[in-house]
XYZ file of C-alpha atoms in Angstrom:
512
model
C -20.198 47.883 -46.260
C -17.977 50.646 -47.482
C -17.335 51.537 -51.086
C -14.507 53.754 -52.200
C -14.232 54.751 -55.853
C -10.958 56.399 -56.702
C -11.509 58.919 -59.453
C -8.417 60.657 -60.769
C -9.700 61.885 -64.077
C -10.457 59.586 -67.010
C -8.677 56.245 -66.665
C -7.098 54.481 -69.637
C -9.193 51.460 -70.468
C -7.425 48.177 -71.098
C -7.828 46.186 -74.292
C -6.538 42.863 -75.470
C -3.677 44.447 -77.425
C -2.259 45.875 -74.201
C -2.618 49.519 -75.302
C -4.355 52.019 -73.034
C -7.252 53.949 -74.573
C -8.835 56.950 -72.959
C -12.592 57.342 -72.564
C -15.180 55.820 -74.851
C -13.790 57.094 -78.131
C -10.881 54.642 -78.011
C -8.110 57.172 -78.694
C -4.789 55.474 -78.012
C -2.662 56.953 -75.224
C 0.417 54.808 -75.819
C 0.518 53.834 -72.137
C 1.534 50.316 -71.025
C -1.217 47.911 -70.063
C -2.720 48.655 -66.646
C -5.386 46.267 -65.441
C -8.099 47.930 -63.381
C -8.948 46.039 -60.213
C -11.918 46.124 -57.867
C -10.814 45.151 -54.332
C -13.168 43.263 -52.027
C -12.464 42.861 -48.326
C -14.626 40.818 -45.951
C -14.656 41.138 -42.167
C -16.400 38.267 -40.397
C -17.870 38.930 -36.952
C -20.014 37.070 -34.425
C -23.335 38.503 -33.267
C -24.026 38.890 -29.575
C -27.430 37.682 -28.300
C -28.608 41.101 -27.031
C -30.574 42.016 -30.111
C -32.708 44.777 -28.580
C -29.751 46.646 -27.129
C -27.928 46.251 -30.396
C -30.796 47.789 -32.365
C -30.983 50.782 -30.044
C -27.231 51.318 -30.172
C -27.167 50.908 -33.930
C -29.893 53.507 -34.509
C -28.090 55.972 -32.244
C -24.825 55.341 -34.069
C -26.491 55.852 -37.458
C -27.933 59.205 -36.326
C -24.572 60.280 -34.895
C -22.690 59.301 -38.058
C -25.225 61.116 -40.218
C -24.812 64.290 -38.148
C -21.020 64.055 -38.305
C -21.048 63.603 -42.067
C -23.429 66.506 -42.521
C -21.221 68.843 -40.482
C -17.830 67.602 -41.637
C -16.165 69.668 -44.402
C -15.685 67.794 -47.656
C -12.305 67.901 -49.364
C -12.236 68.227 -53.110
C -9.877 65.263 -53.437
C -11.641 63.055 -50.889
C -12.705 59.638 -52.221
C -16.379 59.152 -52.874
C -18.205 56.727 -50.617
C -21.674 55.249 -50.452
C -24.314 57.808 -49.471
C -26.083 55.646 -46.908
C -24.751 56.239 -43.394
C -23.021 53.220 -41.906
C -23.225 51.966 -38.325
C -19.969 51.825 -36.359
C -17.525 49.018 -36.990
C -18.852 46.804 -34.225
C -22.592 47.213 -34.917
C -24.980 45.612 -37.374
C -27.890 48.052 -37.879
C -30.455 45.245 -38.067
C -29.114 42.445 -35.899
C -27.248 43.997 -33.019
C -23.645 44.553 -31.926
C -20.981 42.456 -33.549
C -17.951 40.927 -31.922
C -14.878 40.312 -34.080
C -14.295 36.620 -34.699
C -10.882 36.666 -36.371
C -9.899 40.319 -36.375
C -11.208 43.645 -35.189
C -12.629 46.194 -37.605
C -9.301 48.010 -37.432
C -7.639 44.768 -38.474
C -9.973 44.484 -41.443
C -9.074 47.989 -42.603
C -5.366 47.320 -42.156
C -5.734 44.023 -43.971
C -7.310 45.825 -46.919
C -4.484 48.399 -46.852
C -1.926 45.590 -47.026
C -3.916 43.968 -49.821
C -3.770 47.288 -51.664
C 0.035 47.119 -51.529
C -0.090 43.589 -52.931
C -2.237 44.770 -55.829
C 0.175 47.623 -56.561
C 3.098 45.175 -56.477
C 1.257 43.080 -59.058
C 1.090 46.111 -61.366
C -2.650 46.736 -61.291
C -4.556 50.000 -60.930
C -7.172 50.164 -58.171
C -10.528 51.234 -59.578
C -12.688 50.792 -56.447
C -12.773 49.129 -53.042
C -15.561 47.335 -51.199
C -15.421 46.322 -47.536
C -18.233 44.061 -46.285
C -18.936 43.009 -42.723
C -20.991 39.894 -42.132
C -21.428 37.284 -39.419
C -20.315 34.267 -41.421
C -19.087 33.407 -44.942
C -21.619 32.384 -47.547
C -20.779 28.840 -48.729
C -21.722 29.605 -52.332
C -20.177 33.035 -52.942
C -18.485 34.057 -49.646
C -20.306 37.420 -49.696
C -23.935 36.550 -50.488
C -26.049 36.865 -53.641
C -27.102 40.461 -52.995
C -23.548 41.667 -52.535
C -22.485 39.805 -55.681
C -25.036 41.800 -57.700
C -23.791 45.030 -56.130
C -20.149 44.220 -56.920
C -21.108 43.325 -60.488
C -22.591 46.803 -60.901
C -19.554 48.514 -59.338
C -17.193 46.516 -61.566
C -19.163 47.406 -64.701
C -19.426 51.109 -63.867
C -15.696 51.358 -63.131
C -14.641 49.291 -66.180
C -12.838 46.829 -63.910
C -10.852 44.045 -65.583
C -10.751 41.832 -62.514
C -12.208 41.519 -59.023
C -9.688 40.707 -56.283
C -10.824 39.171 -52.985
C -8.707 39.667 -49.865
C -9.724 36.179 -48.832
C -9.184 32.639 -50.044
C -12.041 31.296 -52.161
C -13.103 27.671 -52.299
C -13.405 26.041 -55.742
C -17.207 26.341 -55.556
C -17.106 29.996 -54.554
C -14.613 30.805 -57.293
C -16.730 29.074 -59.948
C -19.937 30.800 -58.854
C -18.319 34.231 -58.733
C -16.769 33.720 -62.159
C -20.211 33.024 -63.576
C -21.902 35.959 -61.821
C -19.363 38.761 -62.304
C -18.559 40.462 -65.623
C -14.786 40.096 -65.263
C -12.135 37.740 -63.963
C -12.083 36.819 -60.271
C -8.906 36.183 -58.263
C -8.474 35.491 -54.570
C -5.598 36.393 -52.280
C -3.584 33.239 -52.967
C -3.828 33.664 -56.736
C -2.620 37.251 -56.448
C 0.386 36.253 -54.342
C 1.221 33.459 -56.789
C 1.057 35.940 -59.670
C 3.497 38.272 -57.883
C 5.832 35.371 -57.221
C 5.676 34.392 -60.893
C 6.651 37.949 -61.883
C 9.592 38.055 -59.458
C 11.080 34.592 -60.089
C 14.334 34.920 -62.036
C 16.304 31.732 -61.467
C 15.308 28.323 -62.767
C 14.798 27.134 -59.199
C 12.435 29.992 -58.405
C 10.440 29.471 -61.589
C 10.068 25.747 -60.869
C 8.837 26.444 -57.340
C 6.309 29.038 -58.473
C 4.961 26.796 -61.242
C 4.548 23.928 -58.786
C 2.625 26.135 -56.358
C 0.377 27.425 -59.149
C -0.440 23.959 -60.456
C -1.165 22.567 -56.984
C -3.527 25.474 -56.401
C -5.153 25.066 -59.828
C -5.712 21.305 -59.714
C -8.790 21.212 -57.415
C -10.247 24.292 -59.143
C -10.446 22.931 -62.671
C -13.877 22.966 -64.253
C -15.014 21.149 -67.358
C -18.073 20.566 -69.497
C -18.513 16.884 -68.723
C -19.877 14.713 -71.567
C -19.917 17.607 -74.006
C -16.125 17.426 -74.031
C -15.738 13.648 -73.756
C -13.414 11.680 -76.006
C -14.687 8.455 -77.623
C -12.685 5.298 -78.185
C -12.152 3.713 -81.570
C -12.875 0.004 -81.089
C -15.364 -2.566 -79.855
C -16.308 -1.918 -76.263
C -14.820 1.575 -76.259
C -17.875 3.533 -77.443
C -19.552 5.598 -74.740
C -18.989 8.727 -72.700
C -15.251 8.099 -72.573
C -12.856 10.378 -70.715
C -13.905 13.978 -70.200
C -11.653 16.908 -70.990
C -11.627 17.742 -67.291
C -10.145 14.353 -66.456
C -7.579 14.760 -69.225
C -6.532 18.171 -67.895
C -6.247 16.854 -64.377
C -4.074 13.966 -65.500
C -1.792 16.277 -67.490
C -1.441 18.693 -64.584
C -0.706 15.855 -62.191
C 2.017 14.562 -64.535
C 3.523 18.055 -64.678
C 3.403 18.325 -60.865
C 5.213 15.003 -60.524
C 7.846 16.181 -63.025
C 8.364 19.467 -61.169
C 8.810 17.634 -57.882
C 11.534 15.503 -59.462
C 13.237 18.641 -60.791
C 13.058 20.311 -57.382
C 14.483 17.185 -55.750
C 17.428 17.609 -58.097
C 17.745 21.257 -57.055
C 17.599 20.231 -53.412
C 20.312 17.641 -54.029
C 22.591 20.254 -55.604
C 21.995 22.595 -52.673
C 22.811 19.799 -50.253
C 26.103 19.175 -52.042
C 26.929 22.887 -51.924
C 26.160 22.924 -48.204
C 28.391 19.933 -47.609
C 31.274 21.722 -49.336
C 30.638 24.782 -47.175
C 30.478 22.656 -44.042
C 33.921 21.247 -44.829
C 35.150 24.686 -43.714
C 33.035 25.377 -40.596
C 31.333 28.689 -41.372
C 27.948 29.150 -39.660
C 24.978 30.566 -41.563
C 22.761 33.402 -40.334
C 19.402 33.713 -42.129
C 17.382 36.896 -42.505
C 13.678 36.218 -42.043
C 10.736 38.533 -41.629
C 7.585 40.027 -43.017
C 7.711 41.173 -46.605
C 8.795 44.790 -47.046
C 10.425 44.888 -43.589
C 13.777 45.874 -45.112
C 15.585 42.517 -45.257
C 17.291 43.162 -48.599
C 18.380 46.655 -47.531
C 19.825 45.196 -44.331
C 21.519 42.428 -46.332
C 23.181 45.010 -48.557
C 24.223 47.098 -45.553
C 25.843 44.112 -43.809
C 27.507 42.539 -46.837
C 28.082 45.409 -49.251
C 25.988 43.513 -51.790
C 23.694 44.864 -54.467
C 20.516 42.880 -53.965
C 17.433 44.652 -55.325
C 15.950 47.017 -52.748
C 12.320 47.873 -53.355
C 9.326 49.032 -51.341
C 7.199 46.560 -53.294
C 6.224 43.308 -51.664
C 8.181 40.157 -52.527
C 10.860 42.062 -54.446
C 13.339 39.292 -53.520
C 12.527 35.620 -54.090
C 15.807 33.843 -54.756
C 18.110 33.332 -51.739
C 21.430 35.158 -51.641
C 24.510 34.182 -49.606
C 27.395 36.501 -48.676
C 30.235 36.168 -46.159
C 30.860 38.824 -43.517
C 33.279 39.203 -40.622
C 32.034 39.714 -37.073
C 33.776 41.823 -34.386
C 35.268 38.581 -33.000
C 36.898 38.009 -36.413
C 34.686 34.998 -36.985
C 33.305 34.545 -40.495
C 29.605 33.868 -41.069
C 27.386 33.533 -44.129
C 24.379 35.862 -44.304
C 21.387 34.463 -46.204
C 18.568 36.642 -47.579
C 15.338 34.704 -48.069
C 11.817 35.312 -49.330
C 9.588 37.453 -47.134
C 6.512 36.143 -45.359
C 3.031 37.618 -45.260
C -0.259 37.161 -43.447
C -2.037 33.977 -44.533
C 0.901 32.886 -46.667
C -0.476 30.101 -48.902
C 0.545 26.679 -47.653
C 1.302 25.630 -51.228
C 4.002 28.311 -51.331
C 5.582 27.119 -48.096
C 5.623 23.579 -49.475
C 6.838 24.510 -52.957
C 9.558 26.838 -51.660
C 10.933 24.170 -49.369
C 14.193 24.086 -51.367
C 14.696 27.826 -50.887
C 13.596 27.795 -47.246
C 16.103 25.036 -46.483
C 18.590 27.868 -45.933
C 16.417 28.911 -42.998
C 16.241 25.349 -41.715
C 20.032 24.952 -41.869
C 20.865 28.355 -40.375
C 22.389 28.506 -36.919
C 20.883 31.879 -36.037
C 17.808 33.669 -37.390
C 17.674 37.442 -37.709
C 13.992 38.333 -37.514
C 13.798 41.694 -39.287
C 10.774 43.719 -38.194
C 9.411 47.082 -39.256
C 9.624 49.069 -36.023
C 7.638 51.929 -37.563
C 4.691 49.724 -38.507
C 1.460 50.222 -36.594
C 0.731 46.483 -36.585
C 4.204 45.067 -35.995
C 3.060 42.566 -33.381
C 0.616 40.960 -35.817
C 3.385 40.740 -38.421
C 5.668 39.124 -35.841
C 2.996 36.535 -35.050
C 2.547 35.712 -38.741
C 6.294 35.211 -39.229
C 6.486 32.960 -36.180
C 3.579 30.953 -37.563
C 5.530 30.208 -40.762
C 8.706 29.470 -38.769
C 6.700 26.956 -36.750
C 5.622 25.248 -39.995
C 9.310 24.951 -40.870
C 10.120 23.581 -37.381
C 12.727 26.295 -36.755
C 10.951 28.337 -34.089
C 13.314 27.017 -31.404
C 16.459 28.246 -33.160
C 18.412 31.145 -31.601
C 16.805 34.335 -32.858
C 17.743 37.999 -32.771
C 14.871 40.470 -33.146
C 16.049 43.262 -35.467
C 13.836 46.355 -35.133
C 14.471 48.057 -38.463
C 13.427 51.469 -39.821
C 13.967 53.355 -36.558
C 14.968 56.331 -38.712
C 11.240 56.743 -39.447
C 10.432 57.166 -35.724
C 10.625 60.349 -33.688
C 12.599 60.567 -30.443
C 9.722 59.787 -28.032
C 8.828 56.703 -30.072
C 12.443 55.534 -30.014
C 12.694 56.004 -26.271
C 9.482 54.061 -25.756
C 10.711 51.237 -27.959
C 14.068 51.140 -26.168
C 12.432 51.041 -22.718
C 10.110 48.223 -23.800
C 13.078 46.260 -25.140
C 14.980 46.674 -21.858
C 11.919 45.687 -19.812
C 11.296 42.503 -21.776
C 14.960 41.527 -21.743
C 14.639 40.107 -25.243
C 17.608 40.048 -27.646
C 16.297 42.995 -29.669
C 18.459 45.439 -31.593
C 17.255 48.777 -32.940
C 18.748 49.508 -36.367
C 18.235 51.482 -39.532
C 19.393 49.614 -42.600
C 18.905 52.799 -44.604
C 21.277 54.975 -42.552
C 23.518 52.303 -41.005
C 22.495 53.097 -37.432
C 22.905 50.195 -34.994
C 24.987 47.942 -37.264
C 27.778 47.497 -34.681
C 25.254 46.444 -32.052
C 23.673 43.987 -34.493
C 27.011 42.384 -35.347
C 27.723 42.056 -31.633
C 24.341 40.395 -31.073
C 25.081 37.894 -33.852
C 28.422 37.164 -32.196
C 26.708 36.391 -28.893
C 24.015 34.211 -30.485
C 26.416 31.833 -32.279
C 26.972 28.617 -30.368
C 28.588 26.058 -32.707
C 32.061 27.636 -32.525
C 32.093 29.536 -29.224
C 34.616 32.211 -28.351
C 37.281 31.370 -25.781
C 40.186 33.278 -24.289
C 43.720 31.946 -24.576
C 47.362 32.815 -23.949
C 49.616 31.957 -26.871
C 53.404 31.897 -27.231
C 54.526 31.873 -30.852
C 58.070 32.022 -32.284
C 58.593 35.137 -34.417
C 59.684 33.078 -37.406
C 56.236 31.405 -37.525
C 54.839 34.056 -39.852
C 51.910 31.940 -41.057
C 50.715 31.247 -37.513
C 50.979 34.916 -36.540
C 49.047 35.899 -39.687
C 46.286 33.377 -38.861
C 46.014 34.810 -35.339
C 45.772 38.362 -36.661
C 43.189 37.363 -39.240
C 40.945 35.164 -37.083
C 41.250 36.395 -33.492
C 41.028 39.535 -31.428
C 44.424 40.317 -29.888
C 44.092 42.017 -26.493
C 47.747 42.159 -25.513
C 51.067 41.510 -27.198
C 54.577 41.325 -25.701
C 57.966 40.076 -26.831
C 60.480 37.899 -25.030
C 63.528 37.051 -27.054
C 62.391 35.189 -30.143
C 58.866 34.594 -28.765
C 55.684 36.616 -29.074
C 53.263 36.396 -26.118
C 49.634 37.018 -27.133
C 46.422 37.325 -25.112
C 43.613 36.557 -27.561
C 39.912 35.799 -27.886
C 38.936 33.612 -30.803
C 36.747 30.754 -32.021
C 37.354 27.418 -30.355
C 38.106 25.729 -33.690
C 41.014 28.078 -34.457
C 42.360 28.010 -30.900
C 42.253 24.220 -31.049
C 44.379 24.195 -34.209
C 46.957 26.332 -32.383
C 47.006 24.212 -29.227
C 50.765 23.571 -29.548
C 51.353 27.293 -28.966
C 49.083 27.624 -25.927
C 50.556 28.161 -22.453
C 49.919 25.065 -20.380
C 48.873 26.892 -17.231
C 46.129 28.844 -19.057
C 45.027 25.671 -20.803
C 43.950 24.169 -17.506
C 43.054 27.314 -15.617
């Protein structure tokens, strides 16, 4: 267990009126409401059977850590931690060495760092952090009764308004923690849903978020049973009647059914819009990737758009479509979609099906990755997991290694050599500076398959101005010559456009 209490002077306390007040005297600071959050991370590990060796190693590690802490200089701004020395990440001081079941200790720390970014995106202030390592989750509280008492004390001493768990809680665990802790309790899914609710701007996005929230809430409703029952008013109707819990469940279920009908209507409108687009064959290229990988910045760089660019997670929820021209003169639609994250709630994937249909209908996926991230491979695996849920993992995909401007030259060279060795369609870019955009457009050109590029020899009369303009606008002209009233052109263009100009093609090239 590690506890970190971040003390940056007196914090403004939060009251129901939304006004910050400093200290215990309640003097108003005029600051906007900032909820103080206590973060709880849990790392589950499996114990190895060698208990004796584990005890010996643990005691040695405790002595070594104590000596290091005694000799290490303390910074004035360093966060305060628990005084008791801790065994290393893979050792339980009482029960022997631990082996990571789902993630290593490093993964647990990184997971908590990512969770910290989520909390900041939700607009909360971090009051303290707790990281617990245990062999298995406690069915009643996830973290055990003793740790619950400890967290209750930390929350009270830091004036926390809510306790946030970097883990999904079962309905039973959530109810028990709510009763035992002095403030509200939210798990990872609830936090992500809250961020989505803040970011949703369009009616479609708001409907999808509300549906996800209600589907998550339905099995977690609690009531007071007979104390809140409603009695009938006639013969044979007297008795316990229907409880308030049952009434709430029925109302929520009716609202869920209504939202699904509304989203079916949204999906129908999107289908009609797609059919109109498909009347003019323009392929769609969808940007997918981990949240905060730079998708919106890349979208703006490619299209000249003005989509919100933010370092906060899930800054973009509603899909955006813009047309761009590739080096081959082909037109494509670029779609910016919602970002993914580790353990993305399944209710969100289901509820955002209307939005994610753009990914399902895309011809090519641009998987935008943060090349400067220390755990990029884990992020890639999480994105591919969601793509598999959408049944689009087999689509042509271009790996876009973004943010190379944050890497030094040796790191770039190492990344480039790895890309060449693997032979994968990876492109190194910087959406911030524009580096690598030409290579990315070329990679998109090569990945498209529905309207392939072909070479052709055309002979067009000079008075056919419309045909010549279409060739200039939609094809790459390699050579041009004149013979009397005819213009001879060597071109490369999409098969659909070359097919429309088949009357101007030279017959020998048509068969050769």
